[in-house]
Amino acid sequence: MAAGSAIQIPTRLPLLLTHESVLLPGSTMRTSVDSPRNMQLVRSRLLKGTSLRSTIIGVIPNTSDPTSDCDDLPNLHRIGTAALAVQVVGSNWPKPHYTLLVTGLCRFQILQLLKEKPYPVAEVQQLDRLEQFTNGHKSEEELGELSEQFYKYAVQLVEMLDMSVPAVAKLRRLLDNLPREALPDILTSIIRTTNQEKLQILDAVRLEERFKMTIPLLVRQIEGLKLLQKTRKSKQDDDKRVVAIRPNRRITHGSITEDEEEEEDHDDVVMLEKKIRTSSMSEQALKVCLKEIKRLKKMPQSMPEYALTRNYLELMVELPWNKNTKDRLEIRAARIVLDNDHYAMEKLKKRVLEYLAVRQLKNNLKGPILCFVGPPGVGKTSVGRSIAKTLGREFHRIALGGVCDQSDIRGHRRTYVGSMPGRIINGLKTVGVNNPVFLLDEVDKLAKSLQGDPAAALLEVLDPEQNHSFTDHYLNVAFDLSQVLFIATANTTATIPPALLDRMEVIQVPGYTQEEKIEIAHRHLIPKQLELHGLTPQQIQIPQVTTLGIITRYTREAGVRALDRKLGAICRAVAVKVAEGQHKEAKPDRAEVGEGEDCKEHITEDAKPESISDTADLSLPPEMPILIDFHALKDILGPPMYDMEVSERLSQPGVAIGLAWTPLGGEIMFVEASRMDGDGQLTLTGQLGDVMKESAHLAISWLRSNAKRYRLTNASGSFDLLDNTDIHLHFPAGAVTKDGPSAGVTIVTCLASLFSGRLVCSDVAMTGEITLRGLVLPVGGIKDKVLAAHRAGLKRVIIPQRNEKDLEEIAAHVRQDLTFVLAAGLDEVLNAAFDGGFAAKAGLEHFNSKL
C-alpha cells in the first residue's frame, strides 16, 4: 500500500467472480470457489503469497466464472469490492473446492481488464476513502438530517432485538462507535435484503444516495419485526391460558375423561403416552417405553433422534401384545374346508386336524413348527393359506428365498441410521394379532453373507422352547411368539442346516398321480381359468380324456403348475373364438341358401358340440359349447412335447431304465452302454458325481467276477469282459448333474444286456444300491420314483426288498397299476428285468473257490 495520510488499495487487483452473493464494504462473507479461474486465483495468489498485498483481491458480483478455461469471460460488473482474504479452507468432497472468508474494504471501479488467464487481473480506481473507517471523526455537518434519520431507524431496529444476545449488544455499540459513512453498507448486509437490493447499494457511489436507498430497507425490516412481535405475543397469551387450565386436570387410575381427551388431541406426545399406558404390553416393555417417552419430552423436535424415538414408541404401541383371534375348533367344519380347498394331501390334513383336536383339550397349546417338503407346484404355499382359513386366523407370508442378512429376521439395532424391525415383527404389526399363521416360504434357499446367517437367526424363532421370549434387535425387549403357527416350505432338506431342520416337524408332500391331477384340474384349475378368462361351462367343455392327454403328452411334472398354464392357453384360444362369434352375430345375417330340408340337415349336423379345430365354415359363429379334443389340443398347444418313447429306446441291447429323485420330483433315467475294441478302459459320460462313478466300477467288477456264471462274453468270446474291449456308459441329459448310489442296479442290468445280447423288458424300471457281493441296499425317494414310473406308463418297478415299507405311502390305485419286484440281490434283479429270466449256469462244480 502507498504510504501517506490516505490509505490506498493496489491499482492492479486479481478479480474473484461471484454470482450468488454480494459483498459490501465493512461486511464479511463466506463464499465457495470451484470454477477454474477462481481456483487458480486461490492457488497462485492467496496460497503462495507471503505479503499483505497478496491477500487483497477484487470481488466482482453478479458475474459467473465460466466452467472451462477455454471459454471467454462474460461482461464484468462495473463496480466491485476490494476485499481482504481472512481464511482459506480446501476440501475434496464432493469435488475439489475452496471456501474463502473475505472482508470488504472499499468500492472500486474497473478501468481496464489487463489479462484473463490464468485468472483475470484488472486496473482499478478506488472510490471510497479508507481513512474514514479508521478515525472517529463524525461529519454530521455534511450528512445533516439524512444521517440523523438513518441513525434513528438503525437504533430503533437494534433495540427491538434481544439485547441479552452478545451479538446484538455488540452491534448496538458499533452504531455509536463507527463513522456514519460505514453504517449503510454494514446494516444492509445484516438485515433481510435480496442480492438485487445489495447490488443497488453497491452501485450507489455517492453517500447521500446510499442513505436514501437504505432507509426504506430499515423501515421495512422494522415493520416486519413489529408484526412478528405481535404474533408472538398473542401466542404467548394462548399458552398462558392453556397452562392455567392444565393444572386442574385429573388422571385417575391411568384413564382420562372424555372432556380432557379433546384438549389432549393437540399434544401428540401426551396422546402417545396415553396409548402406552393403556396398552397391554408386558411390564418390561412398558418400563422401556415410559423411559423413552420421558426422553422424548425433553428432546427438541429438530434433533434427528426425536423422529427415531417417536417411530420406536409408535411401533411398540401398534404391536399386538395380547390381541389374538379365537380359533375355530370344529373338526368336521375344518375337514370340509380342507377337502374343498385341496385334493389328496392326506398327511397335511391329518396333522391339522390333530392340532385342532388337542386345542379343544388344552387352550394354551404352543403353536407347532411345521415344514412342508416337496417338489414345486404341489400346493405347499396354498395349503398354508387354507390352514389359516380353517383355523380362522390371520395369514402372513414371508418369502425367504435369497435372504442373506440376519437383520431381515432379527431387525437392526436402533443405533444405525435407517434401522427397522425384522420381518417377524413387521408381520405381526401388519396382521395385528399375536397368533397368526406365518408361512416361511422357500426356507431351503436362504443364503449366507458378510451380514450374517439368517438360518441361524431363525433358530430362536422356530424353537418352541425359546420363541416365547424372542428379542428383536430393534425392539430390544422380549416378544412372545409361542402362539404363532409357523409353517415353512422347502423343495429339499439337503440345503437346510441340521440345527434348523431339527426344530421343525417335517411333512413330506409328494407329487400327484395322474388320477389326482385329473381331479385337481376339474375341481380347481379349470373353474379358476374359466373365471379368469370370462368363460362359462356352457361355452367350453374339456373332457377328462383330454385332460389326461395334456398331463401325459404336454406336461411331465410332479405338481400342476405346467398343467395350469396349458389350461390357460386353451381358455385363451376359446376366448378368441367366442369373441369372434359374438362379433359376427352382431352383423346382419346372410341370405338363406337352399330349401327347408337342407336347413334341417344343417341343424342336425351342427347340433353336436363343435371342436375348435373344425373348419367347416369359419364365417359362421361357433356352436356352443366348444369341445376340446385331441385335434384341438394339437392346434392350440402344438405337437406333443413328450412321447411314450420307452419301448423305442429299448429296441437294442445295452439300454435300461432307472429311477432318479430330484428336488422337482421323481424322474425316469435311461442308461446306455456300448462296447468297442480297446485296451480295457471304462468311459463314463453325462456329468456324473463321484458316488455314481463308484457304482459303475462296482457294477463292472461284479459282472466280471460272475461272467462265467451268467455266460457273459466280450466280442471275442472271452469271459474277461474287458479283454481288448472298451466300455462306454452314458447317462442322457448330459447338462444335468447326476449323483447318488441308486443307479447301481440299473448299470448292472444295462451291462448285462450289452454282454448277453438280450433286450431289457421295455416296461421295467429299477432303483437300488449295490454292493461288491451282489446285494441290493435300500435307497430314498421311493414314492417320488414310483410316481415317475407311473407317469411314464411303466408296468413293473424293481426296488430293494428293505424298501417294502415305503410302498404303504403310495396311493392304492397306483399300486394296483404297477407290479413291484422286491429284490434282495442282483440275481433277482436280472431275473425280473429280462423276459424268461436271466438264469445262471447250472451246476456248482464249475465254480472254484479262490479264497
CSV table of C-alpha atoms in Angstrom, one decimal, residues 249-261 264 270-271 274 278:
chain,number,residue,atom,x,y,z
A,249,ARG,CA,-56.9,-31.8,35.0
A,250,ARG,CA,-57.0,-35.1,36.8
A,251,ILE,CA,-55.8,-38.6,35.8
A,252,THR,CA,-57.5,-41.4,37.8
A,253,HIS,CA,-56.2,-45.0,37.6
A,254,GLY,CA,-54.5,-44.4,34.3
A,255,SER,CA,-57.7,-43.3,32.4
A,256,ILE,CA,-58.6,-39.8,31.2
A,257,THR,CA,-62.2,-38.4,31.0
A,258,GLU,CA,-63.8,-37.6,27.6
A,259,ASP,CA,-63.7,-33.9,28.2
A,260,GLU,CA,-60.0,-33.9,28.7
A,261,GLU,CA,-59.4,-36.0,25.5
A,264,GLU,CA,-55.0,-33.7,24.5
A,270,VAL,CA,-49.3,-36.7,25.6
A,271,MET,CA,-51.6,-38.8,23.3
A,274,LYS,CA,-51.7,-42.2,27.0
A,278,THR,CA,-53.5,-48.0,28.2
